């Protein structure tokens, strides 16, 4: 049901894009107003969510440790798995964000011969990394639409990305990587029964929306070439805050824009916010130093305790009988 | 529970990982006997001043909730979202990648999809979305939101008391989302309307009043320890002292009470007493702070603080310099993550320095509390103990990393160092089942009761099977561990799945090998089993 729902949502979005591209007025809105609205929603929403999370206190140190703690001098410790200070905590976070360290640990389990058997399972790690890496490269490559002259490193990145020079125009590795990874992540959700069971509408919708962006983008590059001059005029207009009227950019471009702006506006209220939230995770970002350094809980709740005096008052006779020392005879 | 029908191991292992036909939102919970725990008794709730004490059981149709239970829960949720970034973030951050799904021992052992940490968390998240997010208020089920109903509350109860807060899922989560944190919040919310289990409330109530889980009064503690001293004398010919409530001692020693009241923990306790006697440690134990374990952790943060407060208060009253803590799992989770923040600063204590080796325990500079495995590993590392590992030659040992010290602290090498020094045959279990990936005993977090037996055996199955592996490969016959709850619950787990293996603490192993001044020739180990010298 969730899968069907998200396919319907994507179809509606496509129809909307078709409708917009058929009307000159609506096209104007899509290319002149919506970009700013979507970007503003994205930026403000992102900042709002981060501030909202960040404003909640972290009363206790609760890092999940994944290796030997700093202990006796002669015991080898693992600072990147069990950080003892801020620097190693930062290193651990970098490993997590850049290399998806925790997913690399992934295992799978099956019952074989009457017992669970664990195996290495790096597929999710591989395709997740491929997906995010490709996405990053693609976003950076798009900078060439927004700056003039094009900064050299963007060109260099594009050249590197198209290193194998297959097809004309050259197929970018990141494009292929993104499609492959999207296909894996999507099929995994559909095929693996337990993942299908836990997946919500939003899980499919996120993947399909990004796939919509990617497919329309690739189609414009490889199948139905878009007028790049018209596109660049438009995007440069956005960047210089003087949106020009759209030239003949085509239906695919309208669809591409519709998907991209939907993605941007939806980003802050969706699970895609993990992009910012991961940095705030108390189990990953903190050092395991709560025995070494005092941490203060800003709201440390007062509680009713049972004092020694109350204890001795209740058990004095019994303590005396057992020959235990007393505060008051 | 003799009246319960417990499946045989070969039936129980037939686990289907096929989710039900109906969506999880539409699949109500079924309280199947053997898979849940009895409700907290009214007298225990009253003793702790907890809300809504009454007679009820989870299988009842009517849970006798207060009329405004929904408002209470939602208000409690709001408060906790403001107090804990972990809670707020973990409600929002999940992408449902499913990496955690087959990491939970309860999922592996039951195949119940709601035991996948991601889905167990969704039980709470769905309500969070419905009442605390705009999209949830507007789009409802489309964005995974649902109303808070009595059925949802019952589902929370069933599954949050089917999570041992072992944190294994957190190791594999790309954002470190920790089901233990979510379970703790879920249990706190349930506590607000008086829905908790007796195996969690009774130890907490006892601990609050008498200082320990079993409710043993001062004389009883003394008797039990004297009894252990008699046993030690019988085995070794050495009479050890039992210092209790002694002012002016250098060190306060706090053990989990499971170690002096329940076999096989008692042998571990004998190990502590023998070790301290042998090195001539100036220490005392306390009847008031006679518990290291803290069942508050399975209740609420407030309860953690209330029970933990005794340790510093007693250290101050007795005028000790610093504290050593025994082999206990969640006690160390509390000491490491909460104690100093909740009940510190411990500025009336001194920097822990081993009086035998001079080692300064810099890693315990603030809390002033040292784990006995650190303390003993340091003694061995500095050659201060005479050990004869041949005395453990009748044992072929494997080691179970207890979840809490492993994943909340990272105490992994210290116990291994002690074990390697104290015995000749030590075999590790499979890589995916030890250290930070260690599997739970299946009954931590207050689930170690008899009426919950089937679920315990299911949850503990992955651990038991990893033990069975080394039994078949290496002939292992002894499972060492570093937690008092483990010592009790792994014992019944082994009886069920791997009966040829028994359970021990690390300091029992050490004490077997410990050569004491003035001892007689030892012919048996601490359990009275003959040595094979």
Short mmCIF file of N, CA and C in Angstrom, two decimals, chain B residues 206-358:
data_model
loop_
_atom_site.label_atom_id
_atom_site.label_comp_id
_atom_site.label_asym_id
_atom_site.label_seq_id
_atom_site.Cartn_x
_atom_site.Cartn_y
_atom_site.Cartn_z
N UNK B 206 12.86 -2.69 47.14
CA UNK B 206 13.73 -3.29 48.16
C UNK B 206 15.02 -2.50 48.31
N UNK B 207 15.59 -2.17 47.17
CA UNK B 207 16.87 -1.48 47.17
C UNK B 207 16.74 -0.13 47.86
N UNK B 208 15.63 0.53 47.61
CA UNK B 208 15.42 1.84 48.20
C UNK B 208 15.39 1.73 49.72
N UNK B 209 14.69 0.70 50.22
CA UNK B 209 14.51 0.60 51.67
C UNK B 209 15.74 -0.03 52.34
N UNK B 210 16.15 -1.20 51.86
CA UNK B 210 17.19 -1.94 52.58
C UNK B 210 18.57 -1.77 51.96
N UNK B 211 18.63 -1.24 50.76
CA UNK B 211 19.95 -1.06 50.14
C UNK B 211 20.29 -2.11 49.12
N UNK B 212 19.48 -3.19 49.04
CA UNK B 212 19.79 -4.22 48.05
C UNK B 212 18.51 -4.81 47.46
N UNK B 213 18.65 -5.48 46.34
CA UNK B 213 17.48 -5.91 45.57
C UNK B 213 16.60 -6.92 46.28
N UNK B 214 17.24 -7.81 47.05
CA UNK B 214 16.45 -8.87 47.65
C UNK B 214 15.82 -8.45 48.96
N UNK B 215 16.12 -7.24 49.39
CA UNK B 215 15.52 -6.75 50.63
C UNK B 215 16.16 -7.35 51.86
N UNK B 216 17.41 -7.76 51.77
CA UNK B 216 18.09 -8.39 52.91
C UNK B 216 18.51 -7.30 53.89
N UNK B 217 18.20 -7.54 55.16
CA UNK B 217 18.50 -6.55 56.19
C UNK B 217 19.92 -6.73 56.71
N UNK B 218 20.41 -5.73 57.44
CA UNK B 218 21.84 -5.70 57.77
C UNK B 218 22.39 -7.02 58.32
N UNK B 219 21.67 -7.62 59.27
CA UNK B 219 22.17 -8.86 59.86
C UNK B 219 22.29 -9.97 58.83
N UNK B 220 21.35 -9.99 57.91
CA UNK B 220 21.34 -11.02 56.88
C UNK B 220 22.56 -10.92 55.99
N UNK B 221 22.94 -9.70 55.69
CA UNK B 221 24.12 -9.51 54.84
C UNK B 221 25.35 -10.03 55.55
N UNK B 222 25.44 -9.68 56.84
CA UNK B 222 26.61 -10.10 57.60
C UNK B 222 26.67 -11.63 57.65
N UNK B 223 25.52 -12.24 57.95
CA UNK B 223 25.49 -13.71 58.03
C UNK B 223 25.94 -14.35 56.72
N UNK B 224 25.42 -13.80 55.62
CA UNK B 224 25.73 -14.39 54.32
C UNK B 224 27.22 -14.29 54.03
N UNK B 225 27.80 -13.13 54.33
CA UNK B 225 29.22 -12.95 54.04
C UNK B 225 30.07 -13.84 54.96
N UNK B 226 29.64 -13.98 56.22
CA UNK B 226 30.36 -14.87 57.14
C UNK B 226 30.31 -16.31 56.63
N UNK B 227 29.15 -16.65 56.11
CA UNK B 227 28.98 -17.99 55.56
C UNK B 227 29.96 -18.22 54.40
N UNK B 228 30.12 -17.19 53.55
CA UNK B 228 31.08 -17.31 52.45
C UNK B 228 32.50 -17.41 52.98
N UNK B 229 32.78 -16.67 54.07
CA UNK B 229 34.12 -16.74 54.67
C UNK B 229 34.39 -18.15 55.20
N UNK B 230 33.34 -18.79 55.77
CA UNK B 230 33.49 -20.18 56.23
C UNK B 230 33.87 -21.08 55.06
N UNK B 231 33.17 -20.90 53.96
CA UNK B 231 33.45 -21.73 52.78
C UNK B 231 34.88 -21.52 52.29
N UNK B 232 35.31 -20.25 52.30
CA UNK B 232 36.68 -19.95 51.86
C UNK B 232 37.67 -20.67 52.76
N UNK B 233 37.42 -20.62 54.07
CA UNK B 233 38.33 -21.26 55.02
C UNK B 233 38.37 -22.77 54.76
N UNK B 234 37.20 -23.30 54.48
CA UNK B 234 37.09 -24.72 54.20
C UNK B 234 37.92 -25.12 52.98
N UNK B 235 37.88 -24.30 51.94
CA UNK B 235 38.59 -24.65 50.69
C UNK B 235 40.09 -24.34 50.78
N UNK B 236 40.44 -23.24 51.49
CA UNK B 236 41.82 -22.76 51.40
C UNK B 236 42.58 -22.81 52.72
N UNK B 237 41.86 -22.95 53.81
CA UNK B 237 42.51 -22.90 55.11
C UNK B 237 42.81 -21.49 55.57
N UNK B 238 42.39 -20.49 54.81
CA UNK B 238 42.65 -19.09 55.19
C UNK B 238 41.35 -18.45 55.64
N UNK B 239 41.41 -17.74 56.77
CA UNK B 239 40.22 -17.04 57.26
C UNK B 239 40.27 -15.59 56.78
N UNK B 240 39.28 -15.18 56.02
CA UNK B 240 39.28 -13.80 55.53
C UNK B 240 38.37 -12.94 56.41
N UNK B 241 38.68 -11.65 56.50
CA UNK B 241 37.85 -10.72 57.27
C UNK B 241 36.67 -10.28 56.43
N UNK B 242 35.60 -9.88 57.14
CA UNK B 242 34.44 -9.31 56.46
C UNK B 242 34.21 -7.90 57.01
N UNK B 243 34.91 -6.91 56.50
CA UNK B 243 34.71 -5.56 57.03
C UNK B 243 33.39 -4.96 56.55
N UNK B 244 32.54 -4.56 57.48
CA UNK B 244 31.24 -4.00 57.12
C UNK B 244 31.02 -2.66 57.83
N UNK B 245 30.57 -1.66 57.11
CA UNK B 245 30.25 -0.34 57.67
C UNK B 245 31.40 0.22 58.51
N UNK B 246 32.63 -0.05 58.10
CA UNK B 246 33.78 0.34 58.90
C UNK B 246 34.25 1.73 58.49
N UNK B 247 34.19 2.66 59.45
CA UNK B 247 34.63 4.03 59.15
C UNK B 247 36.14 4.10 59.04
N UNK B 248 36.60 4.97 58.15
CA UNK B 248 38.03 5.23 58.06
C UNK B 248 38.79 4.25 57.18
N UNK B 249 38.09 3.30 56.58
CA UNK B 249 38.76 2.42 55.62
C UNK B 249 39.19 3.26 54.42
N UNK B 250 40.19 2.76 53.68
CA UNK B 250 40.65 3.53 52.54
C UNK B 250 39.66 3.44 51.37
N UNK B 251 39.08 2.24 51.21
CA UNK B 251 38.28 2.00 50.02
C UNK B 251 36.91 1.42 50.40
N UNK B 252 35.87 1.92 49.73
CA UNK B 252 34.55 1.30 49.85
C UNK B 252 34.38 0.35 48.67
N UNK B 253 33.99 -0.88 48.99
CA UNK B 253 33.75 -1.84 47.92
C UNK B 253 32.25 -2.08 47.79
N UNK B 254 31.74 -1.90 46.58
CA UNK B 254 30.31 -2.09 46.34
C UNK B 254 30.14 -3.21 45.31
N UNK B 255 29.45 -4.26 45.71
CA UNK B 255 29.23 -5.38 44.79
C UNK B 255 27.77 -5.42 44.39
N UNK B 256 27.46 -6.09 43.31
CA UNK B 256 26.05 -6.38 43.04
C UNK B 256 25.58 -7.40 44.07
N UNK B 257 24.40 -7.18 44.65
CA UNK B 257 23.99 -8.09 45.73
C UNK B 257 23.76 -9.50 45.22
N UNK B 258 23.52 -9.63 43.91
CA UNK B 258 23.39 -10.97 43.33
C UNK B 258 24.61 -11.81 43.64
N UNK B 259 25.75 -11.18 43.85
CA UNK B 259 26.97 -11.93 44.09
C UNK B 259 27.04 -12.50 45.50
N UNK B 260 26.34 -11.89 46.47
CA UNK B 260 26.40 -12.57 47.76
C UNK B 260 25.14 -13.31 48.12
N UNK B 261 24.17 -13.31 47.23
CA UNK B 261 22.95 -14.03 47.57
C UNK B 261 22.56 -15.14 46.61
N UNK B 262 23.15 -15.18 45.44
CA UNK B 262 22.68 -16.19 44.48
C UNK B 262 23.86 -16.93 43.87
N UNK B 263 23.78 -18.25 43.89
CA UNK B 263 24.76 -19.03 43.13
C UNK B 263 24.52 -18.79 41.64
N UNK B 264 25.53 -18.76 40.81
CA UNK B 264 26.94 -18.95 41.14
C UNK B 264 27.67 -17.65 41.47
N UNK B 265 26.94 -16.56 41.67
CA UNK B 265 27.59 -15.29 41.99
C UNK B 265 28.37 -15.36 43.30
N UNK B 266 27.89 -16.19 44.24
CA UNK B 266 28.55 -16.30 45.55
C UNK B 266 30.02 -16.67 45.40
N UNK B 267 30.33 -17.50 44.41
CA UNK B 267 31.74 -17.88 44.23
C UNK B 267 32.55 -16.68 43.77
N UNK B 268 31.92 -15.83 42.96
CA UNK B 268 32.61 -14.60 42.54
C UNK B 268 32.86 -13.73 43.75
N UNK B 269 31.88 -13.66 44.63
CA UNK B 269 32.02 -12.87 45.84
C UNK B 269 33.15 -13.42 46.71
N UNK B 270 33.23 -14.75 46.82
CA UNK B 270 34.34 -15.35 47.55
C UNK B 270 35.66 -14.92 46.91
N UNK B 271 35.64 -14.82 45.59
CA UNK B 271 36.83 -14.37 44.87
C UNK B 271 37.24 -12.96 45.27
N UNK B 272 36.26 -12.05 45.37
CA UNK B 272 36.58 -10.68 45.80
C UNK B 272 37.23 -10.71 47.19
N UNK B 273 36.57 -11.45 48.10
CA UNK B 273 37.02 -11.45 49.49
C UNK B 273 38.43 -12.02 49.61
N UNK B 274 38.69 -13.08 48.85
CA UNK B 274 40.02 -13.70 48.89
C UNK B 274 41.08 -12.76 48.34
N UNK B 275 40.75 -12.11 47.23
CA UNK B 275 41.70 -11.20 46.60
C UNK B 275 42.05 -10.06 47.57
N UNK B 276 41.03 -9.44 48.14
CA UNK B 276 41.28 -8.29 49.02
C UNK B 276 42.06 -8.72 50.26
N UNK B 277 41.75 -9.91 50.76
CA UNK B 277 42.50 -10.41 51.91
C UNK B 277 43.97 -10.61 51.54
N UNK B 278 44.19 -11.23 50.39
CA UNK B 278 45.55 -11.59 50.00
C UNK B 278 46.42 -10.35 49.82
N UNK B 279 45.89 -9.31 49.24
CA UNK B 279 46.72 -8.11 49.03
C UNK B 279 46.66 -7.18 50.24
N UNK B 280 45.89 -7.56 51.25
CA UNK B 280 45.81 -6.75 52.47
C UNK B 280 45.16 -5.40 52.24
N UNK B 281 44.13 -5.37 51.45
CA UNK B 281 43.48 -4.10 51.12
C UNK B 281 42.75 -3.53 52.33
N UNK B 282 42.90 -2.24 52.53
CA UNK B 282 42.19 -1.54 53.62
C UNK B 282 40.84 -1.10 53.07
N UNK B 283 39.82 -1.95 53.22
CA UNK B 283 38.54 -1.65 52.58
C UNK B 283 37.39 -1.98 53.52
N UNK B 284 36.21 -1.56 53.11
CA UNK B 284 35.01 -1.98 53.82
C UNK B 284 33.87 -2.15 52.82
N UNK B 285 32.94 -2.99 53.19
CA UNK B 285 31.68 -3.05 52.46
C UNK B 285 30.64 -2.35 53.31
N UNK B 286 29.45 -2.14 52.75
CA UNK B 286 28.44 -1.41 53.50
C UNK B 286 27.10 -2.13 53.39
N UNK B 287 26.35 -2.11 54.50
CA UNK B 287 25.01 -2.70 54.42
C UNK B 287 24.02 -1.69 53.81
N UNK B 288 24.30 -0.41 54.03
CA UNK B 288 23.42 0.63 53.50
C UNK B 288 23.56 0.72 51.98
N UNK B 289 24.80 0.77 51.52
CA UNK B 289 25.05 0.75 50.07
C UNK B 289 25.44 -0.67 49.70
N UNK B 290 24.53 -1.59 49.92
CA UNK B 290 24.86 -3.00 49.73
C UNK B 290 24.45 -3.48 48.34
N UNK B 291 24.33 -2.55 47.42
CA UNK B 291 23.92 -2.95 46.07
C UNK B 291 24.63 -2.10 45.03
N UNK B 292 25.28 -2.76 44.11
CA UNK B 292 25.86 -2.03 42.98
C UNK B 292 24.84 -1.91 41.86
N UNK B 293 24.09 -2.97 41.67
CA UNK B 293 23.08 -2.99 40.61
C UNK B 293 22.06 -1.88 40.85
N UNK B 294 21.38 -1.49 39.79
CA UNK B 294 20.47 -0.36 39.93
C UNK B 294 19.26 -0.58 39.03
N UNK B 295 18.20 -1.15 39.62
CA UNK B 295 17.02 -1.41 38.82
C UNK B 295 16.26 -0.13 38.47
N UNK B 296 16.74 0.99 39.00
CA UNK B 296 16.19 2.26 38.57
C UNK B 296 16.38 2.45 37.07
N UNK B 297 17.46 1.90 36.56
CA UNK B 297 17.75 2.03 35.14
C UNK B 297 16.64 1.43 34.28
N UNK B 298 15.89 0.52 34.85
CA UNK B 298 14.82 -0.12 34.08
C UNK B 298 13.47 0.55 34.34
N UNK B 299 13.52 1.69 35.05
CA UNK B 299 12.35 2.47 35.42
C UNK B 299 12.36 3.83 34.75
N UNK B 300 13.25 4.66 35.30
CA UNK B 300 13.31 6.06 34.90
C UNK B 300 14.63 6.64 35.39
N UNK B 301 15.00 7.76 34.78
CA UNK B 301 16.25 8.40 35.20
C UNK B 301 16.18 8.84 36.66
N UNK B 302 14.98 9.27 37.09
CA UNK B 302 14.83 9.70 38.48
C UNK B 302 15.12 8.53 39.43
N UNK B 303 14.61 7.36 39.06
CA UNK B 303 14.81 6.20 39.93
C UNK B 303 16.29 5.80 39.94
N UNK B 304 16.96 5.94 38.81
CA UNK B 304 18.40 5.67 38.78
C UNK B 304 19.08 6.52 39.85
N UNK B 305 18.74 7.77 39.85
CA UNK B 305 19.39 8.72 40.76
C UNK B 305 19.07 8.38 42.21
N UNK B 306 17.82 8.05 42.48
CA UNK B 306 17.42 7.77 43.86
C UNK B 306 18.19 6.58 44.43
N UNK B 307 18.37 5.55 43.61
CA UNK B 307 19.03 4.36 44.12
C UNK B 307 20.54 4.52 44.12
N UNK B 308 21.05 5.24 43.14
CA UNK B 308 22.50 5.41 43.04
C UNK B 308 23.06 6.33 44.14
N UNK B 309 22.20 7.20 44.66
CA UNK B 309 22.66 8.21 45.63
C UNK B 309 23.37 7.59 46.83
N UNK B 310 23.01 6.36 47.19
CA UNK B 310 23.56 5.75 48.40
C UNK B 310 25.07 5.54 48.34
N UNK B 311 25.59 5.32 47.14
CA UNK B 311 27.01 4.97 47.06
C UNK B 311 27.89 6.14 47.49
N UNK B 312 27.64 7.31 46.93
CA UNK B 312 28.44 8.48 47.35
C UNK B 312 28.13 8.88 48.79
N UNK B 313 26.85 8.80 49.16
CA UNK B 313 26.49 9.19 50.53
C UNK B 313 27.24 8.33 51.53
N UNK B 314 27.32 7.05 51.23
CA UNK B 314 27.98 6.14 52.18
C UNK B 314 29.50 6.33 52.15
N UNK B 315 30.04 6.59 50.97
CA UNK B 315 31.49 6.84 50.88
C UNK B 315 31.85 8.06 51.74
N UNK B 316 30.98 9.05 51.70
CA UNK B 316 31.22 10.27 52.48
C UNK B 316 31.11 9.98 53.96
N UNK B 317 30.05 9.26 54.35
CA UNK B 317 29.82 8.98 55.76
C UNK B 317 30.97 8.15 56.35
N UNK B 318 31.42 7.17 55.59
CA UNK B 318 32.47 6.29 56.10
C UNK B 318 33.85 6.93 55.99
N UNK B 319 33.95 7.99 55.21
CA UNK B 319 35.23 8.70 55.10
C UNK B 319 36.28 7.95 54.30
N UNK B 320 35.85 7.17 53.33
CA UNK B 320 36.82 6.44 52.51
C UNK B 320 37.47 7.40 51.51
N UNK B 321 38.54 6.92 50.84
CA UNK B 321 39.20 7.77 49.86
C UNK B 321 38.64 7.56 48.46
N UNK B 322 38.33 6.34 48.13
CA UNK B 322 37.75 6.07 46.82
C UNK B 322 36.98 4.76 46.84
N UNK B 323 36.45 4.37 45.67
CA UNK B 323 35.49 3.26 45.63
C UNK B 323 35.91 2.23 44.57
N UNK B 324 35.72 0.97 44.91
CA UNK B 324 35.86 -0.09 43.90
C UNK B 324 34.49 -0.71 43.72
N UNK B 325 34.16 -1.04 42.50
CA UNK B 325 32.88 -1.68 42.22
C UNK B 325 33.08 -3.06 41.64
N UNK B 326 32.19 -3.97 41.99
CA UNK B 326 32.32 -5.37 41.58
C UNK B 326 31.88 -5.64 40.16
N UNK B 327 31.81 -6.93 39.85
CA UNK B 327 31.46 -7.36 38.50
C UNK B 327 29.95 -7.27 38.32
N UNK B 328 29.51 -6.22 37.65
CA UNK B 328 28.08 -6.03 37.46
C UNK B 328 27.88 -5.31 36.15
N UNK B 329 26.79 -5.60 35.47
CA UNK B 329 26.58 -5.01 34.16
C UNK B 329 26.02 -3.60 34.23
N UNK B 330 24.74 -3.49 34.52
CA UNK B 330 24.13 -2.17 34.42
C UNK B 330 24.59 -1.25 35.54
N UNK B 331 25.12 -1.80 36.61
CA UNK B 331 25.74 -0.94 37.63
C UNK B 331 26.80 -0.07 36.99
N UNK B 332 27.56 -0.64 36.07
CA UNK B 332 28.64 0.13 35.46
C UNK B 332 28.13 1.06 34.38
N UNK B 333 27.02 0.69 33.78
CA UNK B 333 26.37 1.64 32.88
C UNK B 333 26.00 2.88 33.67
N UNK B 334 25.45 2.67 34.88
CA UNK B 334 25.04 3.80 35.71
C UNK B 334 26.26 4.58 36.19
N UNK B 335 27.28 3.85 36.67
CA UNK B 335 28.46 4.55 37.19
C UNK B 335 29.12 5.36 36.07
N UNK B 336 29.23 4.75 34.90
CA UNK B 336 29.93 5.41 33.81
C UNK B 336 29.14 6.57 33.23
N UNK B 337 27.85 6.37 33.01
CA UNK B 337 27.09 7.38 32.27
C UNK B 337 26.35 8.39 33.15
N UNK B 338 26.02 7.99 34.36
CA UNK B 338 25.10 8.83 35.13
C UNK B 338 25.61 9.30 36.49
N UNK B 339 26.39 8.47 37.18
CA UNK B 339 26.60 8.70 38.62
C UNK B 339 27.13 10.10 38.94
N UNK B 340 28.23 10.46 38.31
CA UNK B 340 28.84 11.74 38.67
C UNK B 340 27.91 12.90 38.32
N UNK B 341 27.25 12.79 37.17
CA UNK B 341 26.32 13.85 36.76
C UNK B 341 25.13 13.94 37.70
N UNK B 342 24.61 12.80 38.12
CA UNK B 342 23.43 12.82 38.97
C UNK B 342 23.74 13.14 40.42
N UNK B 343 24.75 12.47 40.94
CA UNK B 343 24.97 12.54 42.39
C UNK B 343 26.32 13.11 42.80
N UNK B 344 27.11 13.53 41.79
CA UNK B 344 28.40 14.12 42.09
C UNK B 344 28.25 15.59 42.45
N UNK B 345 29.32 16.37 42.55
CA UNK B 345 30.70 15.91 42.37
C UNK B 345 31.21 15.14 43.60
N UNK B 346 32.08 14.20 43.33
CA UNK B 346 32.63 13.39 44.42
C UNK B 346 33.92 14.03 44.92
N UNK B 347 33.79 15.32 45.26
CA UNK B 347 35.02 16.06 45.61
C UNK B 347 35.48 15.79 47.04
N UNK B 348 34.69 15.02 47.78
CA UNK B 348 35.12 14.62 49.13
C UNK B 348 35.99 13.37 49.07
N UNK B 349 36.14 12.81 47.86
CA UNK B 349 36.99 11.62 47.69
C UNK B 349 38.31 12.02 47.05
N UNK B 350 39.24 11.08 47.00
CA UNK B 350 40.54 11.37 46.40
C UNK B 350 40.71 10.61 45.10
N UNK B 351 41.67 11.06 44.32
CA UNK B 351 42.02 10.36 43.09
C UNK B 351 42.33 8.89 43.40
N UNK B 352 41.68 7.95 42.74
CA UNK B 352 41.95 6.54 43.04
C UNK B 352 43.39 6.15 42.68
N UNK B 353 44.10 5.66 43.66
CA UNK B 353 45.46 5.18 43.45
C UNK B 353 45.55 3.80 44.09
N UNK B 354 45.98 2.83 43.32
CA UNK B 354 46.08 1.48 43.89
C UNK B 354 47.13 1.47 45.00
N UNK B 355 46.76 1.11 46.23
CA UNK B 355 47.73 1.10 47.32
C UNK B 355 48.79 0.01 47.13
N UNK B 356 48.55 -0.92 46.24
CA UNK B 356 49.50 -2.03 46.05
C UNK B 356 50.48 -1.71 44.95
N UNK B 357 50.02 -1.11 43.86
CA UNK B 357 50.91 -0.89 42.71
C UNK B 357 51.24 0.58 42.50
N UNK B 358 50.49 1.46 43.14
CA UNK B 358 50.72 2.88 42.94
C UNK B 358 50.12 3.43 41.67
#
